[in-house]
mmCIF file of C-alpha atoms in Angstrom:
data_model
loop_
_atom_site.group_PDB
_atom_site.id
_atom_site.type_symbol
_atom_site.label_atom_id
_atom_site.label_comp_id
_atom_site.label_asym_id
_atom_site.label_seq_id
_atom_site.Cartn_x
_atom_site.Cartn_y
_atom_site.Cartn_z
ATOM 1 C CA GLN A 2 96.131 92.340 91.952
ATOM 2 C CA VAL A 3 98.941 90.171 90.664
ATOM 3 C CA GLN A 4 100.050 87.524 93.120
ATOM 4 C CA LEU A 5 102.405 84.591 92.912
ATOM 5 C CA VAL A 6 102.022 82.099 95.747
ATOM 6 C CA GLN A 7 104.603 79.385 96.134
ATOM 7 C CA SER A 8 104.455 76.039 97.844
ATOM 8 C CA GLY A 9 105.840 75.488 101.299
ATOM 9 C CA ALA A 10 109.300 74.715 102.578
ATOM 10 C CA GLU A 11 110.867 71.371 101.738
ATOM 11 C CA VAL A 12 113.533 69.230 103.362
ATOM 12 C CA LYS A 13 115.170 66.705 101.065
ATOM 13 C CA LYS A 14 117.961 64.194 101.277
ATOM 14 C CA PRO A 15 120.934 64.355 98.945
ATOM 15 C CA GLY A 16 120.159 62.703 95.629
ATOM 16 C CA ALA A 17 116.445 63.385 95.868
ATOM 17 C CA SER A 18 114.322 65.721 93.735
ATOM 18 C CA VAL A 19 112.153 68.665 94.702
ATOM 19 C CA LYS A 20 109.227 70.216 92.852
ATOM 20 C CA VAL A 21 108.193 73.767 93.724
ATOM 21 C CA SER A 22 104.902 75.241 92.564
ATOM 22 C CA CYS A 23 103.981 78.846 91.831
ATOM 23 C CA VAL A 24 100.290 79.735 91.564
ATOM 24 C CA ALA A 25 99.542 82.915 89.635
ATOM 25 C CA THR A 26 96.459 85.036 90.197
ATOM 26 C CA GLY A 27 95.262 88.453 89.097
ATOM 27 C CA TYR A 28 96.317 88.282 85.463
ATOM 28 C CA THR A 29 96.230 86.090 82.381
ATOM 29 C CA PHE A 30 98.734 83.361 83.196
ATOM 30 C CA THR A 31 99.685 82.634 79.602
ATOM 31 C CA SER A 32 100.579 86.241 78.793
ATOM 32 C CA TYR A 33 103.816 86.577 80.775
ATOM 33 C CA PHE A 34 106.944 84.486 81.204
ATOM 34 C CA ILE A 35 107.780 83.016 84.591
ATOM 35 C CA HIS A 36 111.412 83.028 85.703
ATOM 36 C CA TRP A 37 112.959 81.063 88.533
ATOM 37 C CA VAL A 38 115.710 82.542 90.694
ATOM 38 C CA ARG A 39 117.406 81.062 93.725
ATOM 39 C CA GLN A 40 119.386 82.463 96.624
ATOM 40 C CA ALA A 41 121.616 80.378 98.865
ATOM 41 C CA PRO A 42 121.789 81.471 102.513
ATOM 42 C CA GLY A 43 123.689 84.745 102.786
ATOM 43 C CA GLN A 44 124.469 84.757 99.078
ATOM 44 C CA GLY A 45 123.350 86.629 95.979
ATOM 45 C CA LEU A 46 120.687 85.938 93.393
ATOM 46 C CA GLU A 47 121.126 83.219 90.788
ATOM 47 C CA TRP A 48 118.962 82.989 87.680
ATOM 48 C CA MET A 49 117.874 79.446 86.838
ATOM 49 C CA GLY A 50 115.688 79.798 83.761
ATOM 50 C CA TRP A 51 112.316 80.702 82.382
ATOM 51 C CA ILE A 52 109.164 79.140 81.051
ATOM 52 C CA ASN A 53 106.737 80.583 78.549
ATOM 53 C CA PRO A 54 103.370 79.557 80.024
ATOM 54 C CA ASN A 55 101.684 79.991 76.655
ATOM 55 C CA THR A 56 103.793 77.527 74.709
ATOM 56 C CA GLY A 57 105.568 75.607 77.439
ATOM 57 C CA GLY A 58 108.884 76.618 75.927
ATOM 58 C CA THR A 59 111.800 76.840 78.335
ATOM 59 C CA LYS A 60 115.301 78.235 78.642
ATOM 60 C CA TYR A 61 117.614 76.985 81.370
ATOM 61 C CA ALA A 62 120.916 78.263 82.648
ATOM 62 C CA GLN A 63 123.658 75.932 81.498
ATOM 63 C CA LYS A 64 124.574 75.263 85.115
ATOM 64 C CA PHE A 65 121.233 73.521 85.680
ATOM 65 C CA GLN A 66 120.825 71.801 82.318
ATOM 66 C CA GLY A 67 119.929 68.170 82.810
ATOM 67 C CA ARG A 68 118.840 68.708 86.411
ATOM 68 C CA VAL A 69 116.056 71.263 86.165
ATOM 69 C CA THR A 70 112.650 70.956 84.548
ATOM 70 C CA MET A 71 110.199 73.835 84.341
ATOM 71 C CA THR A 72 106.603 73.049 83.478
ATOM 72 C CA ARG A 73 103.200 74.625 83.752
ATOM 73 C CA TYR A 74 99.566 73.623 84.090
ATOM 74 C CA THR A 75 97.583 76.403 82.457
ATOM 75 C CA ALA A 76 94.181 75.210 83.700
ATOM 76 C CA ILE A 77 95.180 76.122 87.245
ATOM 77 C CA SER A 78 97.610 78.965 86.380
ATOM 78 C CA THR A 79 100.508 77.176 88.013
ATOM 79 C CA ALA A 80 104.161 76.959 87.112
ATOM 80 C CA TYR A 81 106.499 74.318 88.490
ATOM 81 C CA MET A 82 110.227 74.000 88.918
ATOM 82 C CA GLU A 83 111.682 70.561 89.581
ATOM 83 C CA LEU A 84 115.321 70.121 90.509
ATOM 84 C CA SER A 85 116.825 66.664 90.667
ATOM 85 C CA ARG A 86 119.954 65.048 92.098
ATOM 86 C CA LEU A 87 120.022 67.492 94.956
ATOM 87 C CA THR A 88 123.172 68.245 96.915
ATOM 88 C CA SER A 89 123.795 70.468 99.906
ATOM 89 C CA ASP A 90 124.766 73.220 97.459
ATOM 90 C CA ASP A 91 121.131 73.350 96.358
ATOM 91 C CA THR A 92 120.012 74.518 99.796
ATOM 92 C CA ALA A 93 118.470 77.874 98.984
ATOM 93 C CA MET A 94 115.381 80.023 98.767
ATOM 94 C CA TYR A 95 113.736 79.502 95.399
ATOM 95 C CA TYR A 96 111.654 82.288 93.868
ATOM 96 C CA CYS A 97 109.328 82.444 90.902
ATOM 97 C CA ALA A 98 108.808 85.795 89.225
ATOM 98 C CA ARG A 99 106.597 87.220 86.500
ATOM 99 C CA THR A 100 108.463 89.346 84.037
ATOM 100 C CA ILE A 101 107.868 92.466 82.005
ATOM 101 C CA THR A 102 107.371 91.367 78.428
ATOM 102 C CA ALA A 103 109.540 94.076 76.891
ATOM 103 C CA ASN A 104 112.781 93.290 78.644
ATOM 104 C CA GLN A 105 112.192 90.321 80.971
ATOM 105 C CA ALA A 106 112.738 92.250 84.192
ATOM 106 C CA SER A 107 111.125 90.418 87.109
ATOM 107 C CA GLU A 108 108.217 92.604 88.095
ATOM 108 C CA PHE A 109 106.276 90.419 90.531
ATOM 109 C CA TRP A 110 107.803 87.812 92.802
ATOM 110 C CA GLY A 111 106.552 84.901 94.813
ATOM 111 C CA GLN A 112 107.266 84.773 98.522
ATOM 112 C CA GLY A 113 109.960 82.157 98.075
ATOM 113 C CA THR A 114 110.239 78.485 98.948
ATOM 114 C CA LEU A 115 113.053 77.325 101.185
ATOM 115 C CA VAL A 116 114.563 74.050 100.068
ATOM 116 C CA THR A 117 116.943 72.443 102.537
ATOM 117 C CA VAL A 118 119.073 69.500 101.453
ATOM 118 C CA SER A 119 120.415 67.540 104.370
ATOM 119 C CA SER A 120 121.171 63.942 105.198
ATOM 120 C CA ASP B 30 127.881 84.071 79.651
ATOM 121 C CA ILE B 31 127.770 87.767 80.469
ATOM 122 C CA GLN B 32 129.303 88.523 83.860
ATOM 123 C CA MET B 33 128.074 91.417 85.970
ATOM 124 C CA THR B 34 130.112 93.411 88.451
ATOM 125 C CA GLN B 35 128.994 95.899 91.073
ATOM 126 C CA SER B 36 130.826 98.432 93.151
ATOM 127 C CA PRO B 37 131.124 99.026 95.916
ATOM 128 C CA SER B 38 130.229 95.717 97.534
ATOM 129 C CA SER B 39 129.020 97.640 100.549
ATOM 130 C CA LEU B 40 128.716 101.208 101.691
ATOM 131 C CA SER B 41 127.728 103.103 104.775
ATOM 132 C CA ALA B 42 125.583 106.183 104.458
ATOM 133 C CA SER B 43 123.301 108.441 106.439
ATOM 134 C CA VAL B 44 119.693 109.426 105.979
ATOM 135 C CA GLY B 45 119.563 112.217 103.428
ATOM 136 C CA ASP B 46 122.763 111.231 101.647
ATOM 137 C CA SER B 47 122.915 110.624 97.920
ATOM 138 C CA VAL B 48 124.523 107.341 96.950
ATOM 139 C CA THR B 49 125.640 105.881 93.647
ATOM 140 C CA ILE B 50 126.107 102.227 92.851
ATOM 141 C CA THR B 51 127.768 101.144 89.648
ATOM 142 C CA CYS B 52 127.221 98.006 87.620
ATOM 143 C CA GLY B 53 129.322 96.712 84.772
ATOM 144 C CA ALA B 54 128.808 94.076 82.120
ATOM 145 C CA THR B 55 131.536 92.087 80.368
ATOM 146 C CA GLN B 56 129.955 92.868 76.997
ATOM 147 C CA SER B 57 127.421 95.326 75.675
ATOM 148 C CA ILE B 58 123.895 94.697 76.910
ATOM 149 C CA ASN B 59 122.383 97.799 75.318
ATOM 150 C CA SER B 60 119.862 98.939 77.924
ATOM 151 C CA TYR B 61 118.795 95.510 79.141
ATOM 152 C CA LEU B 62 119.735 96.293 82.720
ATOM 153 C CA ASN B 63 117.498 96.118 85.760
ATOM 154 C CA TRP B 64 117.955 97.113 89.392
ATOM 155 C CA TYR B 65 116.397 95.378 92.401
ATOM 156 C CA GLN B 66 116.254 96.128 96.096
ATOM 157 C CA GLN B 67 116.178 93.291 98.571
ATOM 158 C CA LYS B 68 115.572 93.494 102.305
ATOM 159 C CA PRO B 69 116.411 90.636 104.672
ATOM 160 C CA GLY B 70 113.942 87.779 104.473
ATOM 161 C CA LYS B 71 112.064 89.306 101.553
ATOM 162 C CA ALA B 72 111.876 88.730 97.824
ATOM 163 C CA PRO B 73 113.662 91.252 95.611
ATOM 164 C CA ASN B 74 111.721 94.302 94.480
ATOM 165 C CA LEU B 75 112.132 95.762 90.997
ATOM 166 C CA LEU B 76 113.210 99.405 91.078
ATOM 167 C CA ILE B 77 114.475 100.235 87.603
ATOM 168 C CA TYR B 78 114.095 98.372 84.325
ATOM 169 C CA ALA B 79 115.607 99.019 80.915
ATOM 170 C CA ALA B 80 118.445 100.919 82.597
ATOM 171 C CA SER B 81 116.481 104.057 83.377
ATOM 172 C CA SER B 82 112.739 103.349 83.563
ATOM 173 C CA LEU B 83 111.287 103.739 87.021
ATOM 174 C CA GLN B 84 109.035 100.864 88.000
ATOM 175 C CA SER B 85 105.514 101.842 88.959
ATOM 176 C CA GLY B 86 105.210 102.695 92.636
ATOM 177 C CA VAL B 87 108.934 103.226 93.169
ATOM 178 C CA PRO B 88 109.857 106.618 94.663
ATOM 179 C CA SER B 89 111.400 109.141 92.314
ATOM 180 C CA ARG B 90 114.525 109.407 94.469
ATOM 181 C CA PHE B 91 115.687 106.256 92.686
ATOM 182 C CA GLY B 92 117.244 106.800 89.283
ATOM 183 C CA GLY B 93 119.127 104.708 86.775
ATOM 184 C CA SER B 94 121.366 105.547 83.866
ATOM 185 C CA GLY B 95 123.790 104.022 81.428
ATOM 186 C CA SER B 96 123.904 101.840 78.373
ATOM 187 C CA GLY B 97 126.283 99.394 76.777
ATOM 188 C CA THR B 98 128.493 98.094 79.571
ATOM 189 C CA ASP B 99 128.348 100.715 82.328
ATOM 190 C CA PHE B 100 125.366 101.573 84.487
ATOM 191 C CA THR B 101 124.568 103.452 87.669
ATOM 192 C CA LEU B 102 121.841 103.453 90.272
ATOM 193 C CA THR B 103 121.490 106.678 92.203
ATOM 194 C CA ILE B 104 119.471 107.205 95.345
ATOM 195 C CA SER B 105 118.958 110.900 95.978
ATOM 196 C CA GLY B 106 118.151 111.567 99.613
ATOM 197 C CA LEU B 107 118.466 108.216 101.325
ATOM 198 C CA GLN B 108 115.518 107.276 103.506
ATOM 199 C CA PRO B 109 115.528 104.811 106.433
ATOM 200 C CA GLU B 110 113.630 102.249 104.355
ATOM 201 C CA ASP B 111 116.340 102.316 101.652
ATOM 202 C CA PHE B 112 118.883 100.460 103.739
ATOM 203 C CA ALA B 113 118.999 97.170 101.872
ATOM 204 C CA THR B 114 120.997 95.203 99.312
ATOM 205 C CA TYR B 115 120.830 96.252 95.676
ATOM 206 C CA TYR B 116 121.373 93.981 92.688
ATOM 207 C CA CYS B 117 121.706 94.668 89.002
ATOM 208 C CA GLN B 118 120.647 92.086 86.428
ATOM 209 C CA GLN B 119 121.159 91.871 82.689
ATOM 210 C CA THR B 120 118.319 90.502 80.574
ATOM 211 C CA TYR B 121 120.070 90.916 77.231
ATOM 212 C CA SER B 122 121.211 87.344 76.859
ATOM 213 C CA ALA B 123 120.431 84.180 78.802
ATOM 214 C CA PRO B 124 121.563 83.279 81.398
ATOM 215 C CA PHE B 125 120.167 86.498 82.844
ATOM 216 C CA THR B 126 122.948 87.054 85.322
ATOM 217 C CA PHE B 127 122.837 89.182 88.447
ATOM 218 C CA GLY B 128 125.555 91.306 89.913
ATOM 219 C CA PRO B 129 126.973 90.245 93.314
ATOM 220 C CA GLY B 130 125.043 92.925 95.163
ATOM 221 C CA THR B 131 125.750 96.138 97.066
ATOM 222 C CA LYS B 132 124.749 96.347 100.701
ATOM 223 C CA VAL B 133 123.764 99.824 101.849
ATOM 224 C CA ASP B 134 123.766 100.259 105.587
ATOM 225 C CA ILE B 135 123.867 102.980 108.143
#
């Protein structure tokens, strides 16, 4: 069965970077895009971008351009999302999701990784 | 960027009720509209994709309709496990924006 397992919670200081991993099992990793979505406490969902695990191609939301980097390591079926220059506004649950090829709906989700930014 | 709206922002309903949530886009997104359910402390769960296609494993009491800029999610015969927050998302054009959510409670 398809599973996405994310790395554990992180606590970072303002100005630092965080790198979240997402390990995919149960399917061919390079066949489906991975999207990253975040959710601040008590708030709605915010789309951050996607990575094509086959080519490594990426598309980021303008809001995160210059601060976010999405990569993958196909040999271990793992996608990564790194966010730099963290502020308290980046405190959120971060999710990876595998999408339906036809219309990019997020079909399978990781369990989420809580990133807390605090001095 | 395409902005998404949802109404109402919250609603109260009873088990067995039928409820309708609407979602609007600031420009045409054809049928690139998806609906998710999220329960507290959990990841979102895909209900409907491409405006009206029921995701595998999702009960048939959930239905979606619409195209262009106006969409609806209907839950026919609300069940206790349906009390949650519902989000629409457009995947027509990046950034793939979400609506602000509709909380359905008792």
